[in-house]
Amino acid sequence: KYINYLACGLTNFINIFQPEMLLIGGGISKEGETLLEPLRKILSVETYGAQMEAPKTKIGVCTLRNDAGTIGAANLHLLYEV
C-alpha cells in the first residue's frame, strides 16, 4: 500500500515538473531495489508520455541516504561564518 501511495505522489510530481532524475533519500532509501523495482513499474505506466519515446525520469537512491541531513547541518557553519 505504501509503494502505491508513494507512486501516486511521485507520478504527480513527475507529470508536473518532468525532472530528468528523482532521488530518494532518508531512512526509506535503505530499502534499495525492494522499493525501487515496484515503484519504477508503476511509474512507467502512470506518468505522462509512458507510451511514447519521451525520455523517462530516472529513479534512484541518494548516496548519502539517511546521513544527508546530518552532513548538511554540520556544514551550515561554512555558509554562515561569523
PDB file of C-alpha atoms in Angstrom:
ATOM      1  CA  LYS A   1       0.000   0.000   0.000  1.00  0.00           C
ATOM      2  CA  TYR A   2       2.864   2.364   0.877  1.00  0.00           C
ATOM      3  CA  ILE A   3       4.502   1.924  -2.534  1.00  0.00           C
ATOM      4  CA  ASN A   4       1.198   2.690  -4.281  1.00  0.00           C
ATOM      5  CA  TYR A   5       0.764   5.924  -2.309  1.00  0.00           C
ATOM      6  CA  LEU A   6       4.375   6.910  -2.914  1.00  0.00           C
ATOM      7  CA  ALA A   7       3.995   6.144  -6.626  1.00  0.00           C
ATOM      8  CA  CYS A   8       0.876   8.317  -6.776  1.00  0.00           C
ATOM      9  CA  GLY A   9       2.717  11.285  -5.260  1.00  0.00           C
ATOM     10  CA  LEU A  10       5.797  10.790  -7.437  1.00  0.00           C
ATOM     11  CA  THR A  11       3.628  10.409 -10.541  1.00  0.00           C
ATOM     12  CA  ASN A  12       2.046  13.790  -9.854  1.00  0.00           C
ATOM     13  CA  PHE A  13       5.460  15.362  -9.258  1.00  0.00           C
ATOM     14  CA  ILE A  14       6.907  13.865 -12.453  1.00  0.00           C
ATOM     15  CA  ASN A  15       3.890  14.860 -14.545  1.00  0.00           C
ATOM     16  CA  ILE A  16       4.085  18.459 -13.321  1.00  0.00           C
ATOM     17  CA  PHE A  17       7.843  19.097 -13.281  1.00  0.00           C
ATOM     18  CA  GLN A  18       9.146  16.439 -15.718  1.00  0.00           C
ATOM     19  CA  PRO A  19      12.539  16.011 -13.976  1.00  0.00           C
ATOM     20  CA  GLU A  20      15.321  14.022 -15.583  1.00  0.00           C
ATOM     21  CA  MET A  21      16.017  12.228 -12.308  1.00  0.00           C
ATOM     22  CA  LEU A  22      14.394  11.732  -8.906  1.00  0.00           C
ATOM     23  CA  LEU A  23      16.490  10.589  -5.959  1.00  0.00           C
ATOM     24  CA  ILE A  24      15.011   9.134  -2.794  1.00  0.00           C
ATOM     25  CA  GLY A  25      16.842   9.800   0.454  1.00  0.00           C
ATOM     26  CA  GLY A  26      16.283   9.381   4.151  1.00  0.00           C
ATOM     27  CA  GLY A  27      15.567   6.187   6.019  1.00  0.00           C
ATOM     28  CA  ILE A  28      13.372   4.745   3.276  1.00  0.00           C
ATOM     29  CA  SER A  29      16.350   4.707   0.921  1.00  0.00           C
ATOM     30  CA  LYS A  30      17.726   1.725   2.856  1.00  0.00           C
ATOM     31  CA  GLU A  31      15.105  -0.413   1.116  1.00  0.00           C
ATOM     32  CA  GLY A  32      17.026  -0.086  -2.172  1.00  0.00           C
ATOM     33  CA  GLU A  33      15.677  -2.193  -5.038  1.00  0.00           C
ATOM     34  CA  THR A  34      12.947  -3.651  -2.813  1.00  0.00           C
ATOM     35  CA  LEU A  35      11.354  -0.205  -3.023  1.00  0.00           C
ATOM     36  CA  LEU A  36      12.626   0.958  -6.404  1.00  0.00           C
ATOM     37  CA  GLU A  37      11.672  -2.008  -8.584  1.00  0.00           C
ATOM     38  CA  PRO A  38       7.885  -1.916  -7.960  1.00  0.00           C
ATOM     39  CA  LEU A  39       7.995   1.887  -7.899  1.00  0.00           C
ATOM     40  CA  ARG A  40       9.596   2.009 -11.346  1.00  0.00           C
ATOM     41  CA  LYS A  41       6.993  -0.414 -12.733  1.00  0.00           C
ATOM     42  CA  ILE A  42       4.108   1.756 -11.545  1.00  0.00           C
ATOM     43  CA  LEU A  43       5.719   5.000 -12.692  1.00  0.00           C
ATOM     44  CA  SER A  44       6.469   3.598 -16.157  1.00  0.00           C
ATOM     45  CA  VAL A  45       2.732   3.115 -16.696  1.00  0.00           C
ATOM     46  CA  GLU A  46       1.303   6.113 -14.834  1.00  0.00           C
ATOM     47  CA  THR A  47       3.455   9.045 -15.938  1.00  0.00           C
ATOM     48  CA  TYR A  48       2.588  11.151 -18.985  1.00  0.00           C
ATOM     49  CA  GLY A  49       4.286  10.028 -22.133  1.00  0.00           C
ATOM     50  CA  ALA A  50       4.700   6.476 -20.843  1.00  0.00           C
ATOM     51  CA  GLN A  51       3.577   5.111 -24.201  1.00  0.00           C
ATOM     52  CA  MET A  52       5.785   7.470 -26.231  1.00  0.00           C
ATOM     53  CA  GLU A  53       9.513   7.575 -26.848  1.00  0.00           C
ATOM     54  CA  ALA A  54       9.858  10.539 -24.464  1.00  0.00           C
ATOM     55  CA  PRO A  55      12.795  10.424 -22.030  1.00  0.00           C
ATOM     56  CA  LYS A  56      11.795   8.721 -18.799  1.00  0.00           C
ATOM     57  CA  THR A  57      12.543  10.122 -15.355  1.00  0.00           C
ATOM     58  CA  LYS A  58      15.254   8.030 -13.710  1.00  0.00           C
ATOM     59  CA  ILE A  59      14.548   6.926 -10.141  1.00  0.00           C
ATOM     60  CA  GLY A  60      17.432   6.273  -7.764  1.00  0.00           C
ATOM     61  CA  VAL A  61      18.684   6.436  -4.203  1.00  0.00           C
ATOM     62  CA  CYS A  62      20.812   9.247  -2.764  1.00  0.00           C
ATOM     63  CA  THR A  63      24.346   8.193  -1.935  1.00  0.00           C
ATOM     64  CA  LEU A  64      24.242   9.891   1.480  1.00  0.00           C
ATOM     65  CA  ARG A  65      20.973   8.103   2.328  1.00  0.00           C
ATOM     66  CA  ASN A  66      19.851   8.959   5.867  1.00  0.00           C
ATOM     67  CA  ASP A  67      23.011  10.959   6.658  1.00  0.00           C
ATOM     68  CA  ALA A  68      22.245  13.826   4.248  1.00  0.00           C
ATOM     69  CA  GLY A  69      20.503  15.977   6.874  1.00  0.00           C
ATOM     70  CA  THR A  70      23.247  15.460   9.434  1.00  0.00           C
ATOM     71  CA  ILE A  71      26.015  16.255   6.967  1.00  0.00           C
ATOM     72  CA  GLY A  72      24.143  19.303   5.681  1.00  0.00           C
ATOM     73  CA  ALA A  73      23.587  20.635   9.195  1.00  0.00           C
ATOM     74  CA  ALA A  74      27.228  20.062  10.085  1.00  0.00           C
ATOM     75  CA  ASN A  75      28.300  22.084   7.041  1.00  0.00           C
ATOM     76  CA  LEU A  76      25.996  25.040   7.703  1.00  0.00           C
ATOM     77  CA  HIS A  77      28.790  26.801   9.552  1.00  0.00           C
ATOM     78  CA  LEU A  78      30.614  27.096   6.199  1.00  0.00           C
ATOM     79  CA  LEU A  79      27.779  29.251   4.846  1.00  0.00           C
ATOM     80  CA  TYR A  80      27.231  31.390   7.907  1.00  0.00           C
ATOM     81  CA  GLU A  81      30.664  32.019   9.364  1.00  0.00           C
ATOM     82  CA  VAL A  82      30.617  34.985  11.703  1.00  0.00           C
TER      83      VAL A  82
END
